[in-house]
Amino acid sequence: MLQFTPPVVKELLGWKRGEMSAQDEKFAEKAIKSLVKKLKKSGGLEDLKKAVTKQSIDTKCVKIPRSLDGRLQVSHKKSLPHVLYCRLWRWPDLRNHHELRPVEKCEYAFQLKRDEVCVNPYHYTRVETPALPPILVPRQTEPIPAEFPPLDDWSIVPENATFEPSMQPSGNFTIPESPPPGYMSEDSEFSESGSNLSSPGPPTTFSDGTTSASPSSGSDDVQSVAYHEPPHWCSISYYELNQRIGEPFHATQSSLTVDGFTDPSNSERFCLGLLSNINRTQHVEITRRHVGKGVRLYYIAGEVFAECLSDSAIFVQSPNCNQRYGWHPATVVKIPPGCHLKIFNNQEFAALLSQSVNQGFEAVYQLTRMCTIRMSFVKGWGAEYRRQHVTSTPCWIEMHLNGPLQWLDKVLQQMGAPHIPCSSMS
């Protein structure tokens, strides 16, 4: 039996963007039918038709009731309503709500958390990735060193903080003269005295609007080093206590989940449940069972977000995030279930890199630690926990942000040899 499609649904479906498979078009039709049904009851159908056909910001809010969890179910699939209809009528490649910002005139934007939600696709704009200014580096004739200077040791127990949605960034942050211990690179020995970090020099404070500055040497002989987005925006390694398990996961998608299930991993999912370890202890095994849905990582417009999907909290150590909130750089932040936190910002990193160039090779090399983020599941670590170091937690991951790391590498190559002697401990 053929299913009847109302003319208004056919008309609205005709305004969809992009090519669709037969299955996707069937889902789009159901999504439009669901919306039309809701709007007929509220009298907002004409507002929707005007919004879609005029394609203008100067149209009214198209409102539907907000559900308890904020999502709309269509054909057994739940989506955020404003994302669903923006994807249908404006941006077919839209991935998630982090890519959307409401226009100022929208009175029922999803972010306002009112009883009704505006799904007018022209009441939202898409977040564009801001261009990062190139770093101006003095040309050097000295050869690149075979060994790099040691990074200062971060062996003290990190402080702890708990993220709450009401918290606001401090608006500026400072690079400390003597950075705290407790941070190790993937290749370092897992002893608390084995990590090496270097001091960045005098404190540098800046606001969010800082832009690239030319070197203070007064020389016109400089090289512009631009940022380039790599094919894999981050690499993720999984650890149990002090042992790395399995191969690193290389992220190509702007949204991915790291979870505890046993499904095969794919480009949008890193499943820890399938990874085996012959030395796995019972305590690690029990903890792994509570990872559950884990964490969703977003890379949107030069910013990295972590959203806790698990029923248990996740714990994050991100120097970039810590400086934004005025926390100790080694602070471990607890993200409760259902909350999300911005854990890296490319523009803030670019401003730091620009200023560090003026302080010399060692100051730039110091920034390598900002490009690594550590995250434990279920069990935290730090001063307020029995486990005082990340290598004591049952299961955790380490993220390497490839774009910032490669940018640092190019700048360091241009800067040449450091002013302090290299050691075999590098």
Tab-separated table of C-alpha atoms in Angstrom:
chain	number	residue	atom	x	y	z
A	1	MET	CA	0.000	0.000	0.000
A	2	LEU	CA	1.388	3.360	-1.060
A	3	GLN	CA	1.763	5.901	1.711
A	4	PHE	CA	0.236	9.317	1.025
A	5	THR	CA	2.564	12.311	1.280
A	6	PRO	CA	0.755	15.601	1.955
A	7	PRO	CA	1.489	18.402	-0.573
A	8	VAL	CA	2.965	20.669	2.114
A	9	VAL	CA	5.473	17.953	3.051
A	10	LYS	CA	6.405	17.483	-0.640
A	11	GLU	CA	6.853	21.230	-0.983
A	12	LEU	CA	9.110	21.497	2.088
A	13	LEU	CA	11.056	18.389	1.060
A	14	GLY	CA	11.785	20.085	-2.256
A	15	TRP	CA	13.822	22.735	-0.403
A	16	LYS	CA	16.225	20.205	1.127
A	17	ARG	CA	19.941	20.708	0.562
A	18	GLY	CA	22.377	18.214	-0.920
A	19	GLU	CA	22.012	14.804	-2.519
A	20	MET	CA	20.384	12.076	-0.439
A	21	SER	CA	20.166	8.324	-0.642
A	22	ALA	CA	16.693	6.805	-0.841
A	23	GLN	CA	16.938	5.866	2.831
A	24	ASP	CA	18.010	9.374	3.882
A	25	GLU	CA	15.231	10.953	1.832
A	26	LYS	CA	12.696	8.678	3.505
A	27	PHE	CA	14.001	9.762	6.909
A	28	ALA	CA	13.893	13.445	5.846
A	29	GLU	CA	10.264	13.029	4.784
A	30	LYS	CA	9.373	11.524	8.166
A	31	ALA	CA	11.204	14.362	9.952
A	32	ILE	CA	9.234	16.953	7.972
A	33	LYS	CA	5.930	15.138	8.588
A	34	SER	CA	6.661	15.113	12.312
A	35	LEU	CA	7.418	18.845	12.279
A	36	VAL	CA	4.361	19.726	10.176
A	37	LYS	CA	2.130	17.781	12.559
A	38	LYS	CA	3.496	19.719	15.556
A	39	LEU	CA	3.221	23.084	13.816
A	40	LYS	CA	-0.370	22.526	12.654
A	41	LYS	CA	-1.374	22.258	16.298
A	42	SER	CA	0.425	25.471	17.253
A	43	GLY	CA	-0.362	27.439	14.107
A	44	GLY	CA	3.300	27.835	13.143
A	45	LEU	CA	3.234	26.032	9.792
A	46	GLU	CA	3.076	29.253	7.757
A	47	ASP	CA	6.079	30.587	9.672
A	48	LEU	CA	8.046	27.481	8.686
A	49	LYS	CA	7.083	27.779	5.013
A	50	LYS	CA	8.131	31.443	4.954
A	51	ALA	CA	11.442	30.652	6.672
A	52	VAL	CA	12.327	27.839	4.267
A	53	THR	CA	11.232	29.631	1.094
A	54	LYS	CA	12.477	33.138	1.908
A	55	GLN	CA	15.750	31.802	3.378
A	56	SER	CA	16.030	34.916	5.496
A	57	ILE	CA	16.958	35.758	9.064
A	58	ASP	CA	14.030	38.202	9.025
A	59	THR	CA	11.456	35.487	9.620
A	60	LYS	CA	9.689	34.452	12.803
A	61	CYS	CA	10.784	31.785	15.276
A	62	VAL	CA	9.426	28.357	14.319
A	63	LYS	CA	8.660	26.852	17.728
A	64	ILE	CA	8.065	23.296	18.878
A	65	PRO	CA	7.814	21.997	22.470
A	66	ARG	CA	11.111	21.056	24.112
A	67	SER	CA	11.258	17.417	25.225
A	68	LEU	CA	12.635	16.382	28.612
A	69	ASP	CA	16.068	15.490	27.212
A	70	GLY	CA	15.960	18.200	24.533
A	71	ARG	CA	15.933	15.699	21.670
A	72	LEU	CA	13.365	14.853	19.010
A	73	GLN	CA	12.626	11.269	18.030
A	74	VAL	CA	11.970	10.488	14.388
A	75	SER	CA	11.727	6.879	13.212
A	76	HIS	CA	13.448	5.450	16.322
A	77	LYS	CA	16.311	7.934	15.962
A	78	LYS	CA	16.837	10.797	18.424
A	79	SER	CA	18.370	14.110	17.337
A	80	LEU	CA	18.545	17.664	18.582
A	81	PRO	CA	15.714	19.349	16.646
A	82	HIS	CA	17.546	22.515	15.560
A	83	VAL	CA	20.497	20.409	14.322
A	84	LEU	CA	18.166	18.054	12.426
A	85	TYR	CA	16.371	20.809	10.521
A	86	CYS	CA	19.461	22.950	9.941
A	87	ARG	CA	21.066	19.869	8.396
A	88	LEU	CA	17.998	19.267	6.247
A	89	TRP	CA	17.493	22.797	4.910
A	90	ARG	CA	20.915	24.464	5.153
A	91	TRP	CA	24.026	22.388	5.887
A	92	PRO	CA	23.889	18.657	4.943
A	93	ASP	CA	27.375	18.104	6.417
A	94	LEU	CA	26.473	19.611	9.813
A	95	ARG	CA	27.651	17.234	12.519
A	96	ASN	CA	26.486	18.522	15.920
A	97	HIS	CA	25.198	21.458	17.952
A	98	HIS	CA	28.695	22.776	18.686
A	99	GLU	CA	28.812	23.970	15.070
A	100	LEU	CA	25.735	26.199	15.507
A	101	ARG	CA	25.220	29.616	17.078
A	102	PRO	CA	21.798	31.309	17.328
A	103	VAL	CA	21.259	34.726	15.766
A	104	GLU	CA	20.694	37.562	18.202
A	105	LYS	CA	17.027	38.066	17.338
A	106	CYS	CA	16.048	34.423	18.024
A	107	GLU	CA	13.948	34.365	21.200
A	108	TYR	CA	13.605	30.566	21.441
A	109	ALA	CA	17.104	29.380	20.524
A	110	PHE	CA	17.958	25.891	21.726
A	111	GLN	CA	20.711	27.273	23.994
A	112	LEU	CA	18.191	29.404	25.929
A	113	LYS	CA	16.577	26.236	27.330
A	114	ARG	CA	13.034	27.589	27.181
A	115	ASP	CA	9.910	25.407	27.107
A	116	GLU	CA	9.815	25.785	23.324
A	117	VAL	CA	12.674	25.466	20.819
A	118	CYS	CA	13.117	27.412	17.598
A	119	VAL	CA	13.902	25.162	14.622
A	120	ASN	CA	14.004	27.933	12.013
A	121	PRO	CA	17.224	27.015	10.164
A	122	TYR	CA	17.825	30.707	9.360
A	123	HIS	CA	17.875	31.639	13.040
A	124	TYR	CA	21.209	29.827	13.397
A	125	THR	CA	24.616	30.492	11.923
A	126	ARG	CA	27.392	28.006	11.423
A	127	VAL	CA	30.589	28.496	13.396
A	128	GLU	CA	33.472	29.093	11.042
A	129	THR	CA	37.016	28.035	11.898
A	130	PRO	CA	38.929	31.284	12.563
A	131	ALA	CA	42.123	31.770	10.589
A	132	LEU	CA	45.215	31.546	12.752
A	133	PRO	CA	47.817	34.259	12.135
A	134	PRO	CA	51.203	32.958	10.933
A	135	ILE	CA	54.051	33.049	13.418
A	136	LEU	CA	56.936	35.348	12.473
A	137	VAL	CA	60.188	33.616	13.373
A	138	PRO	CA	63.706	35.105	13.031
A	139	ARG	CA	65.747	33.243	10.434
A	140	GLN	CA	68.496	31.113	11.975
A	141	THR	CA	71.682	29.764	10.425
A	142	GLU	CA	72.550	27.406	13.279
A	143	PRO	CA	71.739	23.709	12.684
A	144	ILE	CA	68.819	21.983	14.390
A	145	PRO	CA	70.093	20.214	17.528
A	146	ALA	CA	70.273	16.439	17.587
A	147	GLU	CA	68.858	16.549	21.124
A	148	PHE	CA	66.391	18.980	22.644
A	149	PRO	CA	66.748	20.696	26.019
A	150	PRO	CA	65.109	18.878	28.931
A	151	LEU	CA	61.608	19.847	29.938
A	152	ASP	CA	61.151	20.693	33.607
A	153	ASP	CA	60.026	17.861	35.885
A	154	TRP	CA	56.365	17.919	36.921
A	155	SER	CA	56.546	15.404	39.747
A	156	ILE	CA	54.384	17.070	42.418
A	157	VAL	CA	50.854	15.837	42.952
A	158	PRO	CA	48.440	17.867	40.767
A	159	GLU	CA	45.600	19.875	42.257
A	160	ASN	CA	41.953	19.008	41.590
A	161	ALA	CA	38.894	20.928	40.411
A	162	THR	CA	35.324	20.032	39.463
A	163	PHE	CA	33.778	21.622	36.390
A	164	GLU	CA	30.310	23.099	36.740
A	165	PRO	CA	28.281	24.500	33.806
A	166	SER	CA	27.947	27.861	35.600
A	167	MET	CA	31.719	28.389	35.717
A	168	GLN	CA	33.144	31.174	33.572
A	169	PRO	CA	36.689	31.443	32.176
A	170	SER	CA	38.914	34.059	33.812
A	171	GLY	CA	39.298	35.952	30.492
A	172	ASN	CA	43.093	35.886	30.499
A	173	PHE	CA	45.773	33.548	31.660
A	174	THR	CA	49.437	33.590	32.616
A	175	ILE	CA	52.323	31.290	31.829
A	176	PRO	CA	53.945	30.600	35.212
A	177	GLU	CA	57.684	31.140	35.723
A	178	SER	CA	58.130	27.639	37.086
A	179	PRO	CA	55.546	25.201	35.694
A	180	PRO	CA	54.301	22.486	38.040
A	181	PRO	CA	55.206	18.823	37.725
A	182	GLY	CA	53.135	15.740	36.971
A	183	TYR	CA	52.993	15.709	33.165
A	184	MET	CA	54.822	13.191	31.008
A	185	SER	CA	54.968	12.626	27.286
A	186	GLU	CA	53.906	9.326	25.763
A	187	ASP	CA	57.532	8.262	25.279
A	188	SER	CA	58.802	9.185	28.748
A	189	GLU	CA	59.663	6.644	31.424
A	190	PHE	CA	56.801	6.134	33.836
A	191	SER	CA	58.691	7.211	36.922
A	192	GLU	CA	57.620	10.379	38.654
A	193	SER	CA	61.101	11.866	38.189
A	194	GLY	CA	61.331	10.831	34.563
A	195	SER	CA	59.330	13.661	33.003
A	196	ASN	CA	61.134	16.607	31.549
A	197	LEU	CA	59.672	20.060	30.935
A	198	SER	CA	61.392	23.386	30.482
A	199	SER	CA	60.659	26.781	31.998
A	200	PRO	CA	59.067	29.235	29.586
A	201	GLY	CA	60.842	32.241	31.055
A	202	PRO	CA	59.143	35.367	32.437
A	203	PRO	CA	55.370	35.329	32.984
A	204	THR	CA	53.269	36.363	29.974
A	205	THR	CA	49.647	37.464	30.416
A	206	PHE	CA	47.244	38.095	27.519
A	207	SER	CA	43.575	38.512	26.834
A	208	ASP	CA	41.521	36.480	24.395
A	209	GLY	CA	42.064	39.046	21.643
A	210	THR	CA	45.850	38.692	21.443
A	211	THR	CA	47.194	38.474	17.887
A	212	SER	CA	50.489	37.440	16.390
A	213	ALA	CA	53.401	39.772	17.093
A	214	SER	CA	56.665	40.137	15.217
A	215	PRO	CA	59.888	39.156	16.994
A	216	SER	CA	61.409	41.746	19.320
A	217	SER	CA	64.878	41.444	17.847
A	218	GLY	CA	64.159	44.292	15.460
A	219	SER	CA	65.389	42.244	12.511
A	220	ASP	CA	63.464	42.226	9.238
A	221	ASP	CA	64.927	38.823	8.402
A	222	VAL	CA	61.986	36.711	9.553
A	223	GLN	CA	60.201	33.639	8.287
A	224	SER	CA	56.418	33.332	8.360
A	225	VAL	CA	55.345	29.908	9.666
A	226	ALA	CA	51.660	29.186	8.973
A	227	TYR	CA	49.334	26.667	10.623
A	228	HIS	CA	48.152	23.747	8.485
A	229	GLU	CA	45.381	21.345	9.466
A	230	PRO	CA	46.686	17.750	9.344
A	231	PRO	CA	44.575	14.820	8.059
A	232	HIS	CA	44.420	13.377	11.596
A	233	TRP	CA	43.599	16.150	14.066
A	234	CYS	CA	44.571	14.025	17.078
A	235	SER	CA	46.079	10.678	18.041
A	236	ILE	CA	44.753	8.811	21.090
A	237	SER	CA	46.630	6.152	23.047
A	238	TYR	CA	44.971	3.956	25.667
A	239	TYR	CA	46.698	2.983	28.922
A	240	GLU	CA	46.029	0.703	31.861
A	241	LEU	CA	48.086	1.893	34.809
A	242	ASN	CA	51.554	2.484	33.294
A	243	GLN	CA	51.156	0.215	30.262
A	244	ARG	CA	50.004	1.300	26.827
A	245	ILE	CA	47.461	-1.111	25.357
A	246	GLY	CA	46.881	-1.565	21.637
A	247	GLU	CA	47.730	0.814	18.817
A	248	PRO	CA	47.028	4.572	18.809
A	249	PHE	CA	43.735	5.733	17.312
A	250	HIS	CA	44.104	8.457	14.650
A	251	ALA	CA	41.084	10.761	14.459
A	252	THR	CA	39.899	12.048	11.087
A	253	GLN	CA	36.311	12.967	12.033
A	254	SER	CA	35.403	16.159	13.893
A	255	SER	CA	33.296	14.140	16.329
A	256	LEU	CA	34.236	10.798	17.863
A	257	THR	CA	33.519	8.720	20.945
A	258	VAL	CA	35.871	6.714	23.132
A	259	ASP	CA	33.791	4.077	24.921
A	260	GLY	CA	34.100	0.811	26.806
A	261	PHE	CA	32.100	-1.392	24.452
A	262	THR	CA	33.311	-4.300	22.342
A	263	ASP	CA	32.158	-3.160	18.908
A	264	PRO	CA	34.843	-2.831	16.218
A	265	SER	CA	36.347	0.649	16.145
A	266	ASN	CA	35.684	2.900	13.148
A	267	SER	CA	36.490	6.465	12.097
A	268	GLU	CA	33.974	7.900	14.578
A	269	ARG	CA	34.499	5.471	17.440
A	270	PHE	CA	37.389	4.102	19.504
A	271	CYS	CA	36.117	1.055	21.437
A	272	LEU	CA	38.285	0.086	24.392
A	273	GLY	CA	36.349	-3.082	25.238
A	274	LEU	CA	38.026	-5.148	22.512
A	275	LEU	CA	41.594	-4.323	23.616
A	276	SER	CA	43.230	-7.242	25.426
A	277	ASN	CA	45.946	-7.200	28.084
A	278	ILE	CA	47.387	-10.423	29.504
A	279	ASN	CA	48.582	-8.476	32.572
A	280	ARG	CA	45.189	-6.903	33.308
A	281	THR	CA	44.346	-6.905	37.016
A	282	GLN	CA	40.898	-7.578	38.454
A	283	HIS	CA	40.631	-3.953	39.602
A	284	VAL	CA	41.311	-2.697	36.062
A	285	GLU	CA	38.759	-5.168	34.682
A	286	ILE	CA	36.088	-3.963	37.116
A	287	THR	CA	36.803	-0.313	36.294
A	288	ARG	CA	36.615	-0.970	32.542
A	289	ARG	CA	33.068	-2.265	32.987
A	290	HIS	CA	32.021	1.178	34.219
A	291	VAL	CA	33.469	3.138	31.267
A	292	GLY	CA	30.197	2.575	29.389
A	293	LYS	CA	29.447	5.262	26.813
A	294	GLY	CA	32.697	6.990	27.765
A	295	VAL	CA	33.481	10.406	26.312
A	296	ARG	CA	32.581	12.236	23.115
A	297	LEU	CA	35.322	14.449	21.676
A	298	TYR	CA	34.513	17.293	19.298
A	299	TYR	CA	36.920	19.326	17.188
A	300	ILE	CA	34.925	22.319	16.009
A	301	ALA	CA	36.212	25.642	14.660
A	302	GLY	CA	39.645	25.204	16.203
A	303	GLU	CA	38.291	24.191	19.608
A	304	VAL	CA	38.300	20.779	21.303
A	305	PHE	CA	35.427	19.782	23.600
A	306	ALA	CA	35.033	16.746	25.861
A	307	GLU	CA	31.516	15.593	26.779
A	308	CYS	CA	31.044	12.937	29.469
A	309	LEU	CA	28.572	10.332	28.180
A	310	SER	CA	29.394	7.783	30.869
A	311	ASP	CA	27.404	7.267	34.070
A	312	SER	CA	30.710	7.894	35.877
A	313	ALA	CA	32.767	11.085	35.743
A	314	ILE	CA	35.834	11.572	33.563
A	315	PHE	CA	38.962	13.401	34.734
A	316	VAL	CA	40.927	15.690	32.418
A	317	GLN	CA	44.388	17.254	32.627
A	318	SER	CA	44.703	19.983	29.985
A	319	PRO	CA	47.185	22.844	30.585
A	320	ASN	CA	45.438	24.982	27.943
A	321	CYS	CA	42.051	24.607	29.651
A	322	ASN	CA	43.555	25.115	33.111
A	323	GLN	CA	45.105	28.442	32.138
A	324	ARG	CA	41.793	29.659	30.712
A	325	TYR	CA	40.132	29.118	34.095
A	326	GLY	CA	43.070	30.386	36.120
A	327	TRP	CA	43.864	26.941	37.515
A	328	HIS	CA	47.279	25.418	38.146
A	329	PRO	CA	48.522	24.105	34.748
A	330	ALA	CA	48.680	20.509	36.010
A	331	THR	CA	45.208	20.594	37.604
A	332	VAL	CA	43.013	17.541	37.020
A	333	VAL	CA	39.411	18.570	36.326
A	334	LYS	CA	36.441	16.340	37.075
A	335	ILE	CA	33.741	16.451	34.380
A	336	PRO	CA	30.485	14.970	35.774
A	337	PRO	CA	28.140	12.856	33.609
A	338	GLY	CA	26.197	14.927	31.081
A	339	CYS	CA	28.602	17.893	31.199
A	340	HIS	CA	31.015	19.093	28.537
A	341	LEU	CA	34.122	21.257	28.759
A	342	LYS	CA	36.288	23.069	26.212
A	343	ILE	CA	39.710	21.473	26.696
A	344	PHE	CA	41.760	23.215	23.974
A	345	ASN	CA	41.573	26.397	21.922
A	346	ASN	CA	43.776	26.903	18.853
A	347	GLN	CA	43.613	30.697	19.002
A	348	GLU	CA	44.831	30.818	22.602
A	349	PHE	CA	47.633	28.450	21.678
A	350	ALA	CA	48.559	30.618	18.666
A	351	ALA	CA	48.805	33.696	20.874
A	352	LEU	CA	51.040	31.823	23.331
A	353	LEU	CA	53.244	30.552	20.520
A	354	SER	CA	53.561	34.030	19.008
A	355	GLN	CA	54.735	35.499	22.304
A	356	SER	CA	56.981	32.569	23.177
A	357	VAL	CA	58.965	33.051	19.952
A	358	ASN	CA	60.209	36.357	21.388
A	359	GLN	CA	61.453	34.548	24.505
A	360	GLY	CA	63.599	32.023	22.657
A	361	PHE	CA	63.821	28.379	21.654
A	362	GLU	CA	63.313	26.976	25.159
A	363	ALA	CA	60.082	28.939	25.684
A	364	VAL	CA	58.646	27.595	22.434
A	365	TYR	CA	59.740	24.036	23.170
A	366	GLN	CA	58.011	24.349	26.545
A	367	LEU	CA	54.646	24.569	24.724
A	368	THR	CA	54.864	20.934	23.616
A	369	ARG	CA	53.254	19.936	26.898
A	370	MET	CA	50.160	22.013	26.056
A	371	CYS	CA	49.511	19.801	23.039
A	372	THR	CA	48.983	16.675	25.152
A	373	ILE	CA	45.773	16.050	27.102
A	374	ARG	CA	45.249	13.236	29.571
A	375	MET	CA	41.902	11.806	30.560
A	376	SER	CA	41.003	8.998	32.984
A	377	PHE	CA	37.722	7.113	33.219
A	378	VAL	CA	35.778	6.400	36.438
A	379	LYS	CA	38.773	6.933	38.779
A	380	GLY	CA	40.457	10.302	39.257
A	381	TRP	CA	43.944	11.240	40.368
A	382	GLY	CA	45.584	14.139	42.200
A	383	ALA	CA	45.838	15.673	45.656
A	384	GLU	CA	42.247	14.820	46.601
A	385	TYR	CA	42.466	11.178	45.507
A	386	ARG	CA	44.214	8.056	46.688
A	387	ARG	CA	45.823	7.831	43.235
A	388	GLN	CA	48.166	10.776	42.965
A	389	HIS	CA	49.488	10.188	39.441
A	390	VAL	CA	47.724	9.269	36.206
A	391	THR	CA	49.773	6.078	35.875
A	392	SER	CA	48.013	4.825	39.011
A	393	THR	CA	44.550	5.060	37.416
A	394	PRO	CA	43.080	1.817	36.010
A	395	CYS	CA	42.235	3.106	32.521
A	396	TRP	CA	43.080	6.390	30.836
A	397	ILE	CA	43.867	7.919	27.458
A	398	GLU	CA	46.429	10.392	26.193
A	399	MET	CA	45.550	12.731	23.303
A	400	HIS	CA	48.203	14.295	21.101
A	401	LEU	CA	46.915	17.306	19.146
A	402	ASN	CA	48.695	16.895	15.845
A	403	GLY	CA	48.055	20.334	14.307
A	404	PRO	CA	49.572	22.362	17.173
A	405	LEU	CA	52.430	19.840	17.557
A	406	GLN	CA	53.351	20.047	13.865
A	407	TRP	CA	53.149	23.851	13.994
A	408	LEU	CA	55.517	23.853	16.966
A	409	ASP	CA	57.894	21.566	15.111
A	410	LYS	CA	58.062	23.911	12.107
A	411	VAL	CA	58.671	26.938	14.336
A	412	LEU	CA	61.411	25.118	16.254
A	413	GLN	CA	63.101	24.062	13.015
A	414	GLN	CA	63.152	27.696	11.909
A	415	MET	CA	64.494	28.906	15.269
A	416	GLY	CA	67.537	26.609	15.195
A	417	ALA	CA	69.652	25.596	18.180
A	418	PRO	CA	68.618	26.456	21.772
A	419	HIS	CA	70.724	28.768	23.929
A	420	ILE	CA	71.177	26.215	26.697
A	421	PRO	CA	73.228	23.037	26.237
A	422	CYS	CA	71.382	19.827	25.377
A	423	SER	CA	71.692	16.808	27.617
A	424	SER	CA	71.330	13.075	27.285
A	425	MET	CA	68.262	13.356	29.548
A	426	SER	CA	66.276	15.156	26.818
